[in-house]
Coordinates of C-alpha atoms and ligand atoms in Angstrom, one line a residue:
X159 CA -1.5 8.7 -19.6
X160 CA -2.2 8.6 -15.8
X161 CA -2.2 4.8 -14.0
X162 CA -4.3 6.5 -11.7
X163 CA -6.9 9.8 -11.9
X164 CA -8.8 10.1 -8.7
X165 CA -11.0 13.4 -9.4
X166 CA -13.1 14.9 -6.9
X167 CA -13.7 11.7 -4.9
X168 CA -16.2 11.6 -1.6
X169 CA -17.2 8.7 -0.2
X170 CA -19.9 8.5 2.8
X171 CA -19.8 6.3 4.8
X172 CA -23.5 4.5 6.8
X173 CA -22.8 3.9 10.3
X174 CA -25.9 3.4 13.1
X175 CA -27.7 6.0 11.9
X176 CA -25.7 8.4 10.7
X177 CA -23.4 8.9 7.5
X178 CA -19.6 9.3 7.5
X179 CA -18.2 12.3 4.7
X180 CA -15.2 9.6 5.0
X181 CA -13.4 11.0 1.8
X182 CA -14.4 14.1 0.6
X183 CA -13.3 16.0 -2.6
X184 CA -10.1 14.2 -3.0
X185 CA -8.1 14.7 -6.7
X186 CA -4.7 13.1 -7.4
X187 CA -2.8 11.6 -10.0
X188 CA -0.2 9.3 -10.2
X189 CA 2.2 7.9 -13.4
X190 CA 3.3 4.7 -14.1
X191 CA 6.3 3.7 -11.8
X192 CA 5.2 6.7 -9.7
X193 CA 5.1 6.9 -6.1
X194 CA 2.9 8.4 -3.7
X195 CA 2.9 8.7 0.0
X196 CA -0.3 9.3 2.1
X197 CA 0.1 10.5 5.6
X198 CA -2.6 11.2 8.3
X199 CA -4.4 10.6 11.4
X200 CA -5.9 7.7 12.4
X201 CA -9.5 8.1 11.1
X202 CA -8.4 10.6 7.8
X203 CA -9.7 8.6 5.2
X204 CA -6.5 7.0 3.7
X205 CA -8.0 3.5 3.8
X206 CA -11.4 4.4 2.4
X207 CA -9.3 6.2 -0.6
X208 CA -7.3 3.2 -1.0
X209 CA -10.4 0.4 -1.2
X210 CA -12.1 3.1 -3.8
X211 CA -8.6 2.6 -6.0
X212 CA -8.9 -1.5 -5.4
X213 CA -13.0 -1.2 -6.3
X214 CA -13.6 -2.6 -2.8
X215 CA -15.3 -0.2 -0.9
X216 CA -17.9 -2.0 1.4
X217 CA -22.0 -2.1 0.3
X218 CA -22.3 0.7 2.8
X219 CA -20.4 3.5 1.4
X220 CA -22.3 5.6 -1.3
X221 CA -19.9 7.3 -3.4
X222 CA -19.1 10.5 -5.7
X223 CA -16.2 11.7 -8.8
X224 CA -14.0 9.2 -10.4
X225 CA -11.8 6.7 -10.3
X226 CA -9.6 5.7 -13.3
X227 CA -7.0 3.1 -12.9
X228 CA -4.9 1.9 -16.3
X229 CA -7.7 3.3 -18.3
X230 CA -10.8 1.4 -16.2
X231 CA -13.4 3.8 -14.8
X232 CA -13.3 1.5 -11.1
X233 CA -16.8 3.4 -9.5
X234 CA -18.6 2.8 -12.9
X235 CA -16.9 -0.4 -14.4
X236 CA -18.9 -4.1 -14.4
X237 CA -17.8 -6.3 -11.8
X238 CA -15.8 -8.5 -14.6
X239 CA -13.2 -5.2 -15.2
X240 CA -12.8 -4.8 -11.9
X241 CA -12.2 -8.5 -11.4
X242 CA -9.4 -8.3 -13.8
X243 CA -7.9 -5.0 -12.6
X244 CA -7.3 -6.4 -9.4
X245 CA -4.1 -8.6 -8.4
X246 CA -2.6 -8.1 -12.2
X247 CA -2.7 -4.2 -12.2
X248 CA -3.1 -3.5 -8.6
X249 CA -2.8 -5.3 -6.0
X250 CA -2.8 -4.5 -2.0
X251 CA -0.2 -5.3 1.2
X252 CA -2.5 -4.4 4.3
X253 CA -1.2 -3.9 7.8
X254 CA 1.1 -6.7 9.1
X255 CA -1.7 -7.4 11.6
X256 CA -4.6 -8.2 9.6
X257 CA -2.3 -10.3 7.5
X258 CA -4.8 -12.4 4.5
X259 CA -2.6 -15.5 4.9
X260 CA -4.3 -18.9 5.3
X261 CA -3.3 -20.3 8.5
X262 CA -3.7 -24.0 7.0
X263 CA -1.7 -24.4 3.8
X264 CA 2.2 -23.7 3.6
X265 CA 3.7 -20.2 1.9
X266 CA 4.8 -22.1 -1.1
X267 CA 1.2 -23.8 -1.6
X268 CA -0.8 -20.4 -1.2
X269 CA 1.4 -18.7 -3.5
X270 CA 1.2 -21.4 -6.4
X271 CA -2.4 -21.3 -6.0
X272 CA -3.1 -17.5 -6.5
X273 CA 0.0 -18.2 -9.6
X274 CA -2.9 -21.0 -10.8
X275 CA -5.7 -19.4 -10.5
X276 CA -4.7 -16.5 -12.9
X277 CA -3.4 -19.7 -15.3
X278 CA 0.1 -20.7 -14.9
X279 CA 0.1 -24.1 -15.6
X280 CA 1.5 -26.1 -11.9
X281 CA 5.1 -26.5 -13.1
X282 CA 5.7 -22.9 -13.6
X283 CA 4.0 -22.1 -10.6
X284 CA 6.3 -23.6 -8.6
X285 CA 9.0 -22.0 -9.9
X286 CA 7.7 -18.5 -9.7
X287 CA 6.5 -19.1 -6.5
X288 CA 10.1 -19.9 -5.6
X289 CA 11.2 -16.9 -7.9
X290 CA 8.8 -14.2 -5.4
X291 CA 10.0 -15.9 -2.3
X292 CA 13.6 -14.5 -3.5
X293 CA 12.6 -11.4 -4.5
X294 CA 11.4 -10.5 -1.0
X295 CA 14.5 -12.1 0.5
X296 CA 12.8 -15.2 2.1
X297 CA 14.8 -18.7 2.4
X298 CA 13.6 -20.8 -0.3
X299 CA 12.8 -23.4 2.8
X300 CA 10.2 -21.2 3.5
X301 CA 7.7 -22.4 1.3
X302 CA 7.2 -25.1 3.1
X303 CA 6.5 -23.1 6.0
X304 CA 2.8 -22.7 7.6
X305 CA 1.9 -18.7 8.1
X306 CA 2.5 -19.2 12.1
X307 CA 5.7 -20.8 11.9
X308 CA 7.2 -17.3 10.7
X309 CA 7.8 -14.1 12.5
X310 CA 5.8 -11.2 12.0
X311 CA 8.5 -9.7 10.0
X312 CA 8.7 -13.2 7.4
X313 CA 5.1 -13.0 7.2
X314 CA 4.9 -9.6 5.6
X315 CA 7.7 -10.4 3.2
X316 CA 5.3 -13.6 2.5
X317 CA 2.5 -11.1 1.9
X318 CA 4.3 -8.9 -0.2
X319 CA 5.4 -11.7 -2.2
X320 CA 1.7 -12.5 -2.7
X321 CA 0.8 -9.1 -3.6
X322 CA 3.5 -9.2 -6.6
X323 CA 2.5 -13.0 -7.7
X324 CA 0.8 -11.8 -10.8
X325 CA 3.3 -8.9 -11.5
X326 CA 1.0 -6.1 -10.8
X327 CA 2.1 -2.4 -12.2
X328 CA 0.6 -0.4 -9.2
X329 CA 0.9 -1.5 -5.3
X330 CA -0.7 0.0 -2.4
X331 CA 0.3 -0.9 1.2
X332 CA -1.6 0.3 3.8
X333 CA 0.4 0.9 6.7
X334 CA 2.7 -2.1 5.9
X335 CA 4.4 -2.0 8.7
X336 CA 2.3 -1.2 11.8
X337 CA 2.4 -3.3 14.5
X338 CA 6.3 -4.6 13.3
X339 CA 9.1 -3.8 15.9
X340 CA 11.1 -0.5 14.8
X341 CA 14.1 -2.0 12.8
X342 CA 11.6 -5.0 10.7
X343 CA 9.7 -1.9 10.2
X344 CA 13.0 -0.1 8.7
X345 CA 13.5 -3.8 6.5
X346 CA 9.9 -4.3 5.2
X347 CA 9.7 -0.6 3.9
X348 CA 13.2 -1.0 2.3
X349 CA 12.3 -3.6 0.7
X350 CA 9.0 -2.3 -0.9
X351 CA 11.0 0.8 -2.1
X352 CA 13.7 -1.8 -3.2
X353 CA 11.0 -3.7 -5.5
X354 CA 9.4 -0.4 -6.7
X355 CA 12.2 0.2 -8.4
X356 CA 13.6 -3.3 -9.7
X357 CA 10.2 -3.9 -10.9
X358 CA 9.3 -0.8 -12.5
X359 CA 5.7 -0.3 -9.7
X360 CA 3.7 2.5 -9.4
X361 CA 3.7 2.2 -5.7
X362 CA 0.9 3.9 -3.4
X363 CA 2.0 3.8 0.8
X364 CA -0.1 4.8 3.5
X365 CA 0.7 5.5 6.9
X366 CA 0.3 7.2 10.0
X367 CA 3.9 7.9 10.8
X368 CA 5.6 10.8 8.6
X369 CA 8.9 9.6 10.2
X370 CA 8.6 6.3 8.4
X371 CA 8.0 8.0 4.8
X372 CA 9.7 11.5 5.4
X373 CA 12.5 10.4 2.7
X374 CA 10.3 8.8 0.3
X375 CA 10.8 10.2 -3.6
X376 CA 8.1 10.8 -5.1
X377 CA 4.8 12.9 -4.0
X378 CA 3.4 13.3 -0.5
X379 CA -0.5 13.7 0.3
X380 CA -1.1 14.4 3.8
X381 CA -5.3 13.8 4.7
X382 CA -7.1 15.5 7.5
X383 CA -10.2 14.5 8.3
X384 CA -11.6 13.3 5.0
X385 CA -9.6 16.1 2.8
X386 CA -6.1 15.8 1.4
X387 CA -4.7 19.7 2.5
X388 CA -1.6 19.3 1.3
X389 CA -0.8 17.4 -1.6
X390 CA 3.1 18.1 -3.9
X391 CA 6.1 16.4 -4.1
X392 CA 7.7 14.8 -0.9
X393 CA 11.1 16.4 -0.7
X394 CA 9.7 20.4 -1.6
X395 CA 6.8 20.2 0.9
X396 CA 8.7 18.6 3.7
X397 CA 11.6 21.6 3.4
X398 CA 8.2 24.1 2.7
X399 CA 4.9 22.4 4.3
X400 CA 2.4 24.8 3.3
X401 CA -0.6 23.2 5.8
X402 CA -0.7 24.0 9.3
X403 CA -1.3 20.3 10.2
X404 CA 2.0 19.2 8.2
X405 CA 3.6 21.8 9.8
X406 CA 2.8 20.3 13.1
X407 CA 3.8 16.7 11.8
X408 CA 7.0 17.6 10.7
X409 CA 7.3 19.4 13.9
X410 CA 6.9 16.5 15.6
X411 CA 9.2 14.4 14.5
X412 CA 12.3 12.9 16.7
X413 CA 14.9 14.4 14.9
X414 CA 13.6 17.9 14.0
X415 CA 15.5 20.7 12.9
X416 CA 19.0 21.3 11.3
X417 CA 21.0 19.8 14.0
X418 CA 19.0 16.8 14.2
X419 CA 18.4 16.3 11.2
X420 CA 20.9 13.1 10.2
X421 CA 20.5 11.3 13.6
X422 CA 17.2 9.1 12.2
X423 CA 18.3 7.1 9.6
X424 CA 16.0 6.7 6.8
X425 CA 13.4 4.2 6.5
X426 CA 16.0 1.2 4.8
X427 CA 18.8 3.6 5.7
X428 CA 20.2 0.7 7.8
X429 CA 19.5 1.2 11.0
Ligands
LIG63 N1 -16.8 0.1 6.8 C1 -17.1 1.3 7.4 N2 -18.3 1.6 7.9 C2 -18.5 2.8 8.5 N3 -17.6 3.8 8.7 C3 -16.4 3.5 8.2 C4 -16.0 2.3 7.6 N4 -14.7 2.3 7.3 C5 -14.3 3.5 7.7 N5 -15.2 4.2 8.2 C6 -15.1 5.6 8.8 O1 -14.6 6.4 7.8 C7 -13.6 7.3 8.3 C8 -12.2 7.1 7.6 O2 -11.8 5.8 8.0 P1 -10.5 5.2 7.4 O3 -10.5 5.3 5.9 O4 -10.4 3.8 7.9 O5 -9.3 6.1 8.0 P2 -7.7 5.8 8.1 O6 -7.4 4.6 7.2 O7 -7.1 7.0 7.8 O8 -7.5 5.4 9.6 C9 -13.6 7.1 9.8 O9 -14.4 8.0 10.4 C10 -14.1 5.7 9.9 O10 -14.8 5.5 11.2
LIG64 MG1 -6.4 2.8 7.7

């Protein structure tokens, strides 16, 4: 069985007046342990799709189609199965910029508290929390560390850690790594791909750049104004886009064609 069915999704958007076709008509499926990359402009709809995954899209967005994730219908489903689908089946890294740290209370106290909240008692808590800080390759020091005493770099790794606290089976970043200098940008999407696979996650990442997922495994779904116009797996469409606009993407990457084609190293590729 699918982790995730999104069938024939639109969701409108009320702005000032007017409404929004933000998503419109969007299907895709993804297995457990899968991975999916979503590239497209700026406006496309890839957030919108994502909060209808999560169950979070905001009071003014009307919706049509359905959602299923790990067997819960998420546009139909009460409040209390959405409550439970989220952080222990999927949970969400959002751009490094928006980061949902609490600028008051160290790394190591905001991740034991999420691990309390979903009822570890406090002495395992503190273990796991030091357990996640490893996993994303942070100094155990850093729990004692407030949210501004890292880089922006640190502070996403501390987010991811948070994302994976209650050992989720599908994670969706959106854009994880905007506003990150080049090479962190390189290391934070390593290391997502990195955990994907350790841990066994369905993993769902969204971003603007096709440079930064070009090399992903897994499928590719490239939006365009609301729509997903290309959807297959990564590696056949980027050697055959069939959609003019991935066309001009792939055109438009640094390194294009044969020649160039080994100068850009990978995202995690080292460099
Ligand atoms: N909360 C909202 N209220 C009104 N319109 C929104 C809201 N969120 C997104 N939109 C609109 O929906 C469209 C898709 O936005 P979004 O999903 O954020 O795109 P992307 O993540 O690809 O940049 C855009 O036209 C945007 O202006
Ligand atoms: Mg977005």
């Amino acid at each position: 069985m699918p982790l995730v069915e999104v069938e024939k999704l639109n969701v409108w958007m009320a702005a000032g007046g007017r409404e929004v076709h933000a998503v419109q008509d969007a299907s895709l499926t993804l297995e457990p342990g899968g991975q999916l990359a979503i590239v497209g402009e700026s406006g496309s709809g890839k957030s919108t799709l994502l909060m209808a995954l999560m169950g979070l899209l905001p009071p003014n967005a009307t919706v049509s189609g359905r959602v299923i994730v790990d067997g819960v219908d998420v546009l139909e489903g009460p409040e209390q199965a959405l409550a439970a689908l989220r952080w222990r089946t999927v949970s969400m890294v959002f751009q490094a910029s928006s980061n949902p740290l609490n600028p008051v209370r160290t790394i190591g106290h905001q991740l034991r508290q999420v691990l309390v909240f979903h009822g570890l008692p406090s002495a395992e808590a503190r273990d796991r929390a030091r357990e996640l800080l490893e996993m994303v390759r942070l100094p155990a020091a850093t729990e004692h560390y407030y949210p501004h005493q890292l880089s922006g770099g640190m502070r996403q790794r501390a987010v991811i850690a948070l994302a994976l606290a209650c050992r989720p089976k599908l994670l969706l970043a959106d854009e994880p790594t905007t506003a990150l200098d080049p090479i962190v940008q390189a290391e934070i999407v390593e290391l997502i791909l990195s955990l994907k696979k350790s841990l066994g996650l369905a993993l769902v990442l969204v971003s603007h750049d096709l440079a930064l997922v070009r090399r992903m495994e897994g499928d590719l779904a490239v939006m365009l104004g609301g729509k997903i116009v290309e959807y297959g797996p990564l590696a056949r469409l980027m050697a055959k886009p069939g959609h003019e606009h991935l066309r001009t993407l792939i055109a438009a990457l640094p390194d294009f064609g044969e020649a160039g084609r080994d100068k850009v190293a990978a995202p995690g590729g080292g460099s």
